[in-house]
Amino acid sequence: MAAGNGKSKANSATKGTAKKQAPAKASATKSRGAASDKDVPPDARSRAALLATSLRHHDTLYYQSDAPEIPDAEYDLLRRELVALEAAHPSLLTADSPTQQVGVAPAEGFETAPHRSPMLSLDNAMNADEMRAFDARITRMLLQDTETGDRAETPPDLTLDYIAEPKLDGSGIELIFKNGRFVQGLTRGDGQTGEDVTTNLHHVPSIPKTLATDNPPAIASVRGEMILPLAAFEQLNKGRVKRELRPFENPRNAAAGSLRQIHDVDYERLGSLEFRVYALEEGRPESFLRQSETLELLREWGFIVSPEIAICRGVDEAIAFHEQLQTLRGELPVEIDGTVFKVDTITEQNVLGTLARAPRWAIAFKFPPEQAETILEGIDFQVGRTGAITPVARLAPVRVGGVTVSNASLHNQDEIDRKDIRVGDRIVIQRAGDVIPQIVRVRLDRRHEAFKENRTLQRQSLPAHCPVCNAATLRLEGEAVTRCANLECPAQLKTNLTHLASRSALDIDGLGGKLVEQLVNAGLVSRLSDLFALDEERVLRLERMGEKSAANLIASLDRARKTTLPRLLIALGIRHVGATVAELLADHFPTLDDLLAAPPEAIAAIEGIGPTIAESMSRFTADGANRAELARLTELGLVLEEPAPKPTGADAQANLLEGLTFVLTGTMSRARGEIKKDIEAAGGKVTASVSKKTSYVVAGEAPGSKVKKAGDLEVTVLDEAGLLTLLGSD
Ligand code: IVH
């Protein structure tokens, strides 16, 4: 597992905003250090809160869902920023800060058990300077210790011996052996408590079930990394693709996923895992003086120790070893992402000691992302959930970081233009832990070779017509993304139908993704309104559809026919029109006809609705096909009722937020609609776009560009806890 981190696949929203400072005008959260809070500049506090929220989100994705969203390197940047803020303002540091945690609490589904002692993480060094700083820091500490006389045997020459081990990119595991017999195996979990995966571990061949010794300790706590060798990883993913399952992003996620199988356990997958040992936490013979001796003993006991280990005398040798390991990296059968250096002498380890999260005597010196060169053979276009058309680079297959890759993300047209990427180009790609790499740059200096090698270079633009339905594509001003504008595009239809059926929209009970898929595939629904034209007889034509389910679906559709204007607006999936905007629109245009008749200026004039939303809304209402669709919905019995009145007077909380305007962004722990209601009940207003008049932006997880805008306009950014503080309910 990566050093207390490890993410893949960039989430541009998080990536873009996480590095930005979001200046704040007022106190952001109450949960962070109360007494000395006034010494902390508000922008530092709100930034720390935002970083903490973001890190928690990524920790959960990484440790619990085995589905990271951002590359390790990006996670490390976020974490380092928070560490720096907490160091500069100690009152920001709370016990529950992600910088003090190792992983997250175990997921539901497995029994949990406490570790015999905490499973710690490692601090990182990203370059030789940081490695030298680490060496200087601990050397200084050891020397100080000698001066105070606590450690008389410290040699005068303090060139430290480091044991270098590959940093294996898998999942940390603790194995307990009682009198030499394997009795329990735990995942790292939150470092204190792990998931009990003993049963699955019995199927991993490289875990000895009895230690190969006549003299085992009463208890041995053996720690190491569960990895999936690259060949097995590629094999596993090939099988998944064949079965139309999503391939794993990287061997690390695949290993963690294999280990945590609960139902229909695939024993072959477990059989291809490999356990490599790196520590004997408990059960070490007292006579042992060095970590290297411990590894030797573990090898004798029957464990696999990585072959690429060495003792490095001093930091220069350590750096040289790291560079050598990096050149070997691509040839190794397993994924590694750096070198772990540990002070080899156990007495010195003990003097240096351990902090809450990581030992002081070890460091993970990380490799930079791996790069390789290949030819860009073509660009495919995929239509995503919201109609967004994403270019995907098709590459001549190339091995990078031990994995063969044949496509790369290209994000959008701007990126293609900015990097001047042409089909036929020789390009540099980069993998940062994930299988899908990014295009770093074009080898412009080698373009002249194309002719000799029979490659024609072609500029490529995003298509003017959707590759799935052939409708015209459009790119709104100020947006990077080109979209298919056809709501009925089969690529979008399924997502739009699922969205329409969701709770905050028309709330159609029983209509989930699977049923939507069936309805569209069977040709029963090819536009939104078709749903309301369904009858039992037609629904019964679907495979495996019983009479009761068919009757239930029709009854749900009947109930959903009676709705409100805001719900309908949400259900239509109009770009930028979520719950807040829908309510604002309905407040100003009480009926659908009023809204359809409203000129764009009237929509743009609503306070809290910015020009982007107004343009999107007007474009939607101006479209004849959309109007026809709305008319058909009415014909098919859709009725709009008055929304329930908002709480006022005695129902409302004291007007705590009177005169304040809020903008909500990102994923919150509760539905945004509910949060909006709370704010309104306390006299506040919620608008959709950030302006100078906005009092606060409340940012949930993975917040969007609104946080950046808030930063530009110097609007305070709160997290959810900060909002609760304002509401007086914290
Ligand atoms: S030693 C107290 N050695 O990296 C020190 N960890 O970021 C604990 N890892 O949780 C770890 N290779 O899962 C150690 N040779 C190695 C390692 C290694 C991979 C993982 C391990 C740990 C994480 C820390």
PDB file of N, CA, C and O and ligand atoms in Angstrom, residues 1-5 102 119-122 124 165-173 188 224-225 278-279 340 342 359 361-362 364, ligand 1:
ATOM      1  N   MET A   1       0.844  -1.197   0.000  1.00  0.00           N
ATOM      2  CA  MET A   1       0.000   0.000   0.000  1.00  0.00           C
ATOM      3  C   MET A   1       0.876   1.243   0.000  1.00  0.00           C
ATOM      4  O   MET A   1       1.923   1.275   0.612  1.00  0.00           O
ATOM      5  N   ALA A   2       0.426   2.252  -0.667  1.00  0.00           N
ATOM      6  CA  ALA A   2       1.234   3.457  -0.730  1.00  0.00           C
ATOM      7  C   ALA A   2       1.346   4.087   0.650  1.00  0.00           C
ATOM      8  O   ALA A   2       0.584   3.779   1.544  1.00  0.00           O
ATOM      9  N   ALA A   3       2.271   4.978   0.807  1.00  0.00           N
ATOM     10  CA  ALA A   3       2.567   5.516   2.135  1.00  0.00           C
ATOM     11  C   ALA A   3       1.416   6.313   2.700  1.00  0.00           C
ATOM     12  O   ALA A   3       1.348   7.523   2.585  1.00  0.00           O
ATOM     13  N   GLY A   4       0.499   5.639   3.305  1.00  0.00           N
ATOM     14  CA  GLY A   4      -0.643   6.297   3.935  1.00  0.00           C
ATOM     15  C   GLY A   4      -1.450   7.044   2.902  1.00  0.00           C
ATOM     16  O   GLY A   4      -2.107   8.022   3.194  1.00  0.00           O
ATOM     17  N   ASN A   5      -1.376   6.626   1.702  1.00  0.00           N
ATOM     18  CA  ASN A   5      -2.062   7.348   0.641  1.00  0.00           C
ATOM     19  C   ASN A   5      -2.230   6.403  -0.513  1.00  0.00           C
ATOM     20  O   ASN A   5      -2.179   5.217  -0.398  1.00  0.00           O
ATOM     21  N   VAL A 102      -4.383   6.566  10.194  1.00  0.00           N
ATOM     22  CA  VAL A 102      -3.835   5.649   9.207  1.00  0.00           C
ATOM     23  C   VAL A 102      -5.031   4.921   8.617  1.00  0.00           C
ATOM     24  O   VAL A 102      -5.668   4.140   9.295  1.00  0.00           O
ATOM     25  N   MET A 119      -1.012  -0.446  13.462  1.00  0.00           N
ATOM     26  CA  MET A 119      -0.298  -0.601  12.190  1.00  0.00           C
ATOM     27  C   MET A 119      -0.058   0.786  11.631  1.00  0.00           C
ATOM     28  O   MET A 119      -1.005   1.480  11.253  1.00  0.00           O
ATOM     29  N   LEU A 120       1.173   1.178  11.615  1.00  0.00           N
ATOM     30  CA  LEU A 120       1.490   2.567  11.294  1.00  0.00           C
ATOM     31  C   LEU A 120       1.696   2.784   9.804  1.00  0.00           C
ATOM     32  O   LEU A 120       1.733   1.842   9.021  1.00  0.00           O
ATOM     33  N   SER A 121       1.850   4.043   9.494  1.00  0.00           N
ATOM     34  CA  SER A 121       2.118   4.413   8.121  1.00  0.00           C
ATOM     35  C   SER A 121       3.574   4.878   8.027  1.00  0.00           C
ATOM     36  O   SER A 121       4.332   4.727   8.988  1.00  0.00           O
ATOM     37  N   LEU A 122       3.950   5.470   6.914  1.00  0.00           N
ATOM     38  CA  LEU A 122       5.319   5.974   6.757  1.00  0.00           C
ATOM     39  C   LEU A 122       5.273   7.405   6.249  1.00  0.00           C
ATOM     40  O   LEU A 122       4.388   7.754   5.458  1.00  0.00           O
ATOM     41  N   ASN A 124       6.868  10.363   3.856  1.00  0.00           N
ATOM     42  CA  ASN A 124       7.415  10.262   2.500  1.00  0.00           C
ATOM     43  C   ASN A 124       8.557  11.235   2.257  1.00  0.00           C
ATOM     44  O   ASN A 124       8.540  12.341   2.796  1.00  0.00           O
ATOM     45  N   GLU A 165      14.369  -1.428   1.493  1.00  0.00           N
ATOM     46  CA  GLU A 165      13.444  -2.462   1.008  1.00  0.00           C
ATOM     47  C   GLU A 165      12.555  -1.824  -0.048  1.00  0.00           C
ATOM     48  O   GLU A 165      12.212  -0.654   0.071  1.00  0.00           O
ATOM     49  N   PRO A 166      12.161  -2.568  -1.058  1.00  0.00           N
ATOM     50  CA  PRO A 166      11.222  -1.980  -2.027  1.00  0.00           C
ATOM     51  C   PRO A 166       9.929  -1.591  -1.307  1.00  0.00           C
ATOM     52  O   PRO A 166       9.503  -2.299  -0.393  1.00  0.00           O
ATOM     53  N   LYS A 167       9.358  -0.483  -1.709  1.00  0.00           N
ATOM     54  CA  LYS A 167       8.052  -0.128  -1.149  1.00  0.00           C
ATOM     55  C   LYS A 167       7.010  -0.800  -2.027  1.00  0.00           C
ATOM     56  O   LYS A 167       6.756  -0.395  -3.162  1.00  0.00           O
ATOM     57  N   LEU A 168       6.447  -1.861  -1.491  1.00  0.00           N
ATOM     58  CA  LEU A 168       5.515  -2.683  -2.264  1.00  0.00           C
ATOM     59  C   LEU A 168       4.177  -1.982  -2.354  1.00  0.00           C
ATOM     60  O   LEU A 168       3.680  -1.436  -1.357  1.00  0.00           O
ATOM     61  N   ASP A 169       3.583  -1.991  -3.536  1.00  0.00           N
ATOM     62  CA  ASP A 169       2.332  -1.258  -3.716  1.00  0.00           C
ATOM     63  C   ASP A 169       1.161  -2.229  -3.633  1.00  0.00           C
ATOM     64  O   ASP A 169       0.660  -2.727  -4.635  1.00  0.00           O
ATOM     65  N   GLY A 170       0.765  -2.527  -2.430  1.00  0.00           N
ATOM     66  CA  GLY A 170      -0.347  -3.452  -2.223  1.00  0.00           C
ATOM     67  C   GLY A 170      -1.146  -3.031  -1.012  1.00  0.00           C
ATOM     68  O   GLY A 170      -1.421  -1.850  -0.836  1.00  0.00           O
ATOM     69  N   SER A 171      -1.475  -4.005  -0.174  1.00  0.00           N
ATOM     70  CA  SER A 171      -2.336  -3.752   0.971  1.00  0.00           C
ATOM     71  C   SER A 171      -1.657  -4.284   2.233  1.00  0.00           C
ATOM     72  O   SER A 171      -1.239  -5.444   2.258  1.00  0.00           O
ATOM     73  N   GLY A 172      -1.555  -3.455   3.251  1.00  0.00           N
ATOM     74  CA  GLY A 172      -0.887  -3.876   4.487  1.00  0.00           C
ATOM     75  C   GLY A 172      -1.716  -4.910   5.252  1.00  0.00           C
ATOM     76  O   GLY A 172      -2.940  -4.804   5.330  1.00  0.00           O
ATOM     77  N   ILE A 173      -1.036  -5.931   5.800  1.00  0.00           N
ATOM     78  CA  ILE A 173      -1.727  -7.037   6.476  1.00  0.00           C
ATOM     79  C   ILE A 173      -0.985  -7.392   7.760  1.00  0.00           C
ATOM     80  O   ILE A 173       0.237  -7.347   7.798  1.00  0.00           O
ATOM     81  N   ARG A 188      -5.303  -3.656   7.349  1.00  0.00           N
ATOM     82  CA  ARG A 188      -4.853  -2.565   8.198  1.00  0.00           C
ATOM     83  C   ARG A 188      -6.015  -1.779   8.808  1.00  0.00           C
ATOM     84  O   ARG A 188      -5.913  -1.271   9.922  1.00  0.00           O
ATOM     85  N   GLY A 224       3.211  -7.422   6.692  1.00  0.00           N
ATOM     86  CA  GLY A 224       3.746  -7.358   5.338  1.00  0.00           C
ATOM     87  C   GLY A 224       2.691  -6.834   4.382  1.00  0.00           C
ATOM     88  O   GLY A 224       1.648  -6.325   4.796  1.00  0.00           O
ATOM     89  N   GLU A 225       2.988  -6.964   3.107  1.00  0.00           N
ATOM     90  CA  GLU A 225       2.129  -6.375   2.085  1.00  0.00           C
ATOM     91  C   GLU A 225       1.527  -7.490   1.229  1.00  0.00           C
ATOM     92  O   GLU A 225       2.242  -8.407   0.801  1.00  0.00           O
ATOM     93  N   TYR A 278       7.536  -7.662   5.795  1.00  0.00           N
ATOM     94  CA  TYR A 278       8.524  -6.614   6.067  1.00  0.00           C
ATOM     95  C   TYR A 278       8.749  -6.330   7.549  1.00  0.00           C
ATOM     96  O   TYR A 278       9.607  -5.534   7.896  1.00  0.00           O
ATOM     97  N   ALA A 279       7.987  -6.944   8.442  1.00  0.00           N
ATOM     98  CA  ALA A 279       8.231  -6.655   9.866  1.00  0.00           C
ATOM     99  C   ALA A 279       7.738  -7.785  10.755  1.00  0.00           C
ATOM    100  O   ALA A 279       6.772  -8.491  10.432  1.00  0.00           O
ATOM    101  N   VAL A 340      11.683   1.867   0.825  1.00  0.00           N
ATOM    102  CA  VAL A 340      11.515   2.182   2.247  1.00  0.00           C
ATOM    103  C   VAL A 340      12.888   2.060   2.891  1.00  0.00           C
ATOM    104  O   VAL A 340      13.560   1.033   2.730  1.00  0.00           O
ATOM    105  N   LYS A 342      14.822   2.062   6.472  1.00  0.00           N
ATOM    106  CA  LYS A 342      14.611   1.958   7.915  1.00  0.00           C
ATOM    107  C   LYS A 342      15.976   1.971   8.592  1.00  0.00           C
ATOM    108  O   LYS A 342      16.907   1.318   8.091  1.00  0.00           O
ATOM    109  N   PRO A 359       6.558   5.890  12.296  1.00  0.00           N
ATOM    110  CA  PRO A 359       7.794   5.869  13.082  1.00  0.00           C
ATOM    111  C   PRO A 359       8.743   6.968  12.609  1.00  0.00           C
ATOM    112  O   PRO A 359       8.701   7.348  11.442  1.00  0.00           O
ATOM    113  N   TRP A 361      11.915   6.529  12.566  1.00  0.00           N
ATOM    114  CA  TRP A 361      13.131   5.876  12.083  1.00  0.00           C
ATOM    115  C   TRP A 361      13.000   5.293  10.676  1.00  0.00           C
ATOM    116  O   TRP A 361      13.871   4.550  10.225  1.00  0.00           O
ATOM    117  N   ALA A 362      11.918   5.598  10.006  1.00  0.00           N
ATOM    118  CA  ALA A 362      11.748   5.049   8.648  1.00  0.00           C
ATOM    119  C   ALA A 362      11.159   6.110   7.729  1.00  0.00           C
ATOM    120  O   ALA A 362      10.494   7.046   8.180  1.00  0.00           O
ATOM    121  N   ALA A 364       9.554   6.532   3.459  1.00  0.00           N
ATOM    122  CA  ALA A 364       9.299   5.973   2.127  1.00  0.00           C
ATOM    123  C   ALA A 364       9.782   6.998   1.110  1.00  0.00           C
ATOM    124  O   ALA A 364       9.220   8.082   1.011  1.00  0.00           O
TER     125      ALA A 364
HETATM  126  S1  IVH B   1       7.203  -0.691   7.053  1.00  0.00           S
HETATM  127  C1  IVH B   1       6.153   1.094  10.934  1.00  0.00           C
HETATM  128  N1  IVH B   1       8.111  -1.644   4.788  1.00  0.00           N
HETATM  129  O1  IVH B   1       3.593   1.150   3.099  1.00  0.00           O
HETATM  130  C2  IVH B   1       6.468   0.894   9.515  1.00  0.00           C
HETATM  131  N2  IVH B   1       5.934  -0.735   4.829  1.00  0.00           N
HETATM  132  O2  IVH B   1       2.991   3.872   3.847  1.00  0.00           O
HETATM  133  C3  IVH B   1       5.382   0.240   8.804  1.00  0.00           C
HETATM  134  N3  IVH B   1       4.768  -0.858   2.702  1.00  0.00           N
HETATM  135  O3  IVH B   1       1.515   0.515   5.834  1.00  0.00           O
HETATM  136  C4  IVH B   1       5.620  -0.072   7.449  1.00  0.00           C
HETATM  137  N4  IVH B   1       6.366  -1.829   1.571  1.00  0.00           N
HETATM  138  O4  IVH B   1       1.576  -1.246   3.993  1.00  0.00           O
HETATM  139  C5  IVH B   1       7.080  -1.061   5.421  1.00  0.00           C
HETATM  140  N5  IVH B   1       9.019  -2.539   2.857  1.00  0.00           N
HETATM  141  C6  IVH B   1       7.994  -1.959   3.484  1.00  0.00           C
HETATM  142  C7  IVH B   1       6.797  -1.656   2.821  1.00  0.00           C
HETATM  143  C8  IVH B   1       5.798  -1.029   3.538  1.00  0.00           C
HETATM  144  C9  IVH B   1       5.138  -1.358   1.512  1.00  0.00           C
HETATM  145  C10 IVH B   1       3.462  -0.227   2.985  1.00  0.00           C
HETATM  146  C11 IVH B   1       2.851  -0.714   4.272  1.00  0.00           C
HETATM  147  C12 IVH B   1       2.667   0.503   5.093  1.00  0.00           C
HETATM  148  C13 IVH B   1       2.684   1.573   4.070  1.00  0.00           C
HETATM  149  C14 IVH B   1       3.113   2.851   4.683  1.00  0.00           C
END
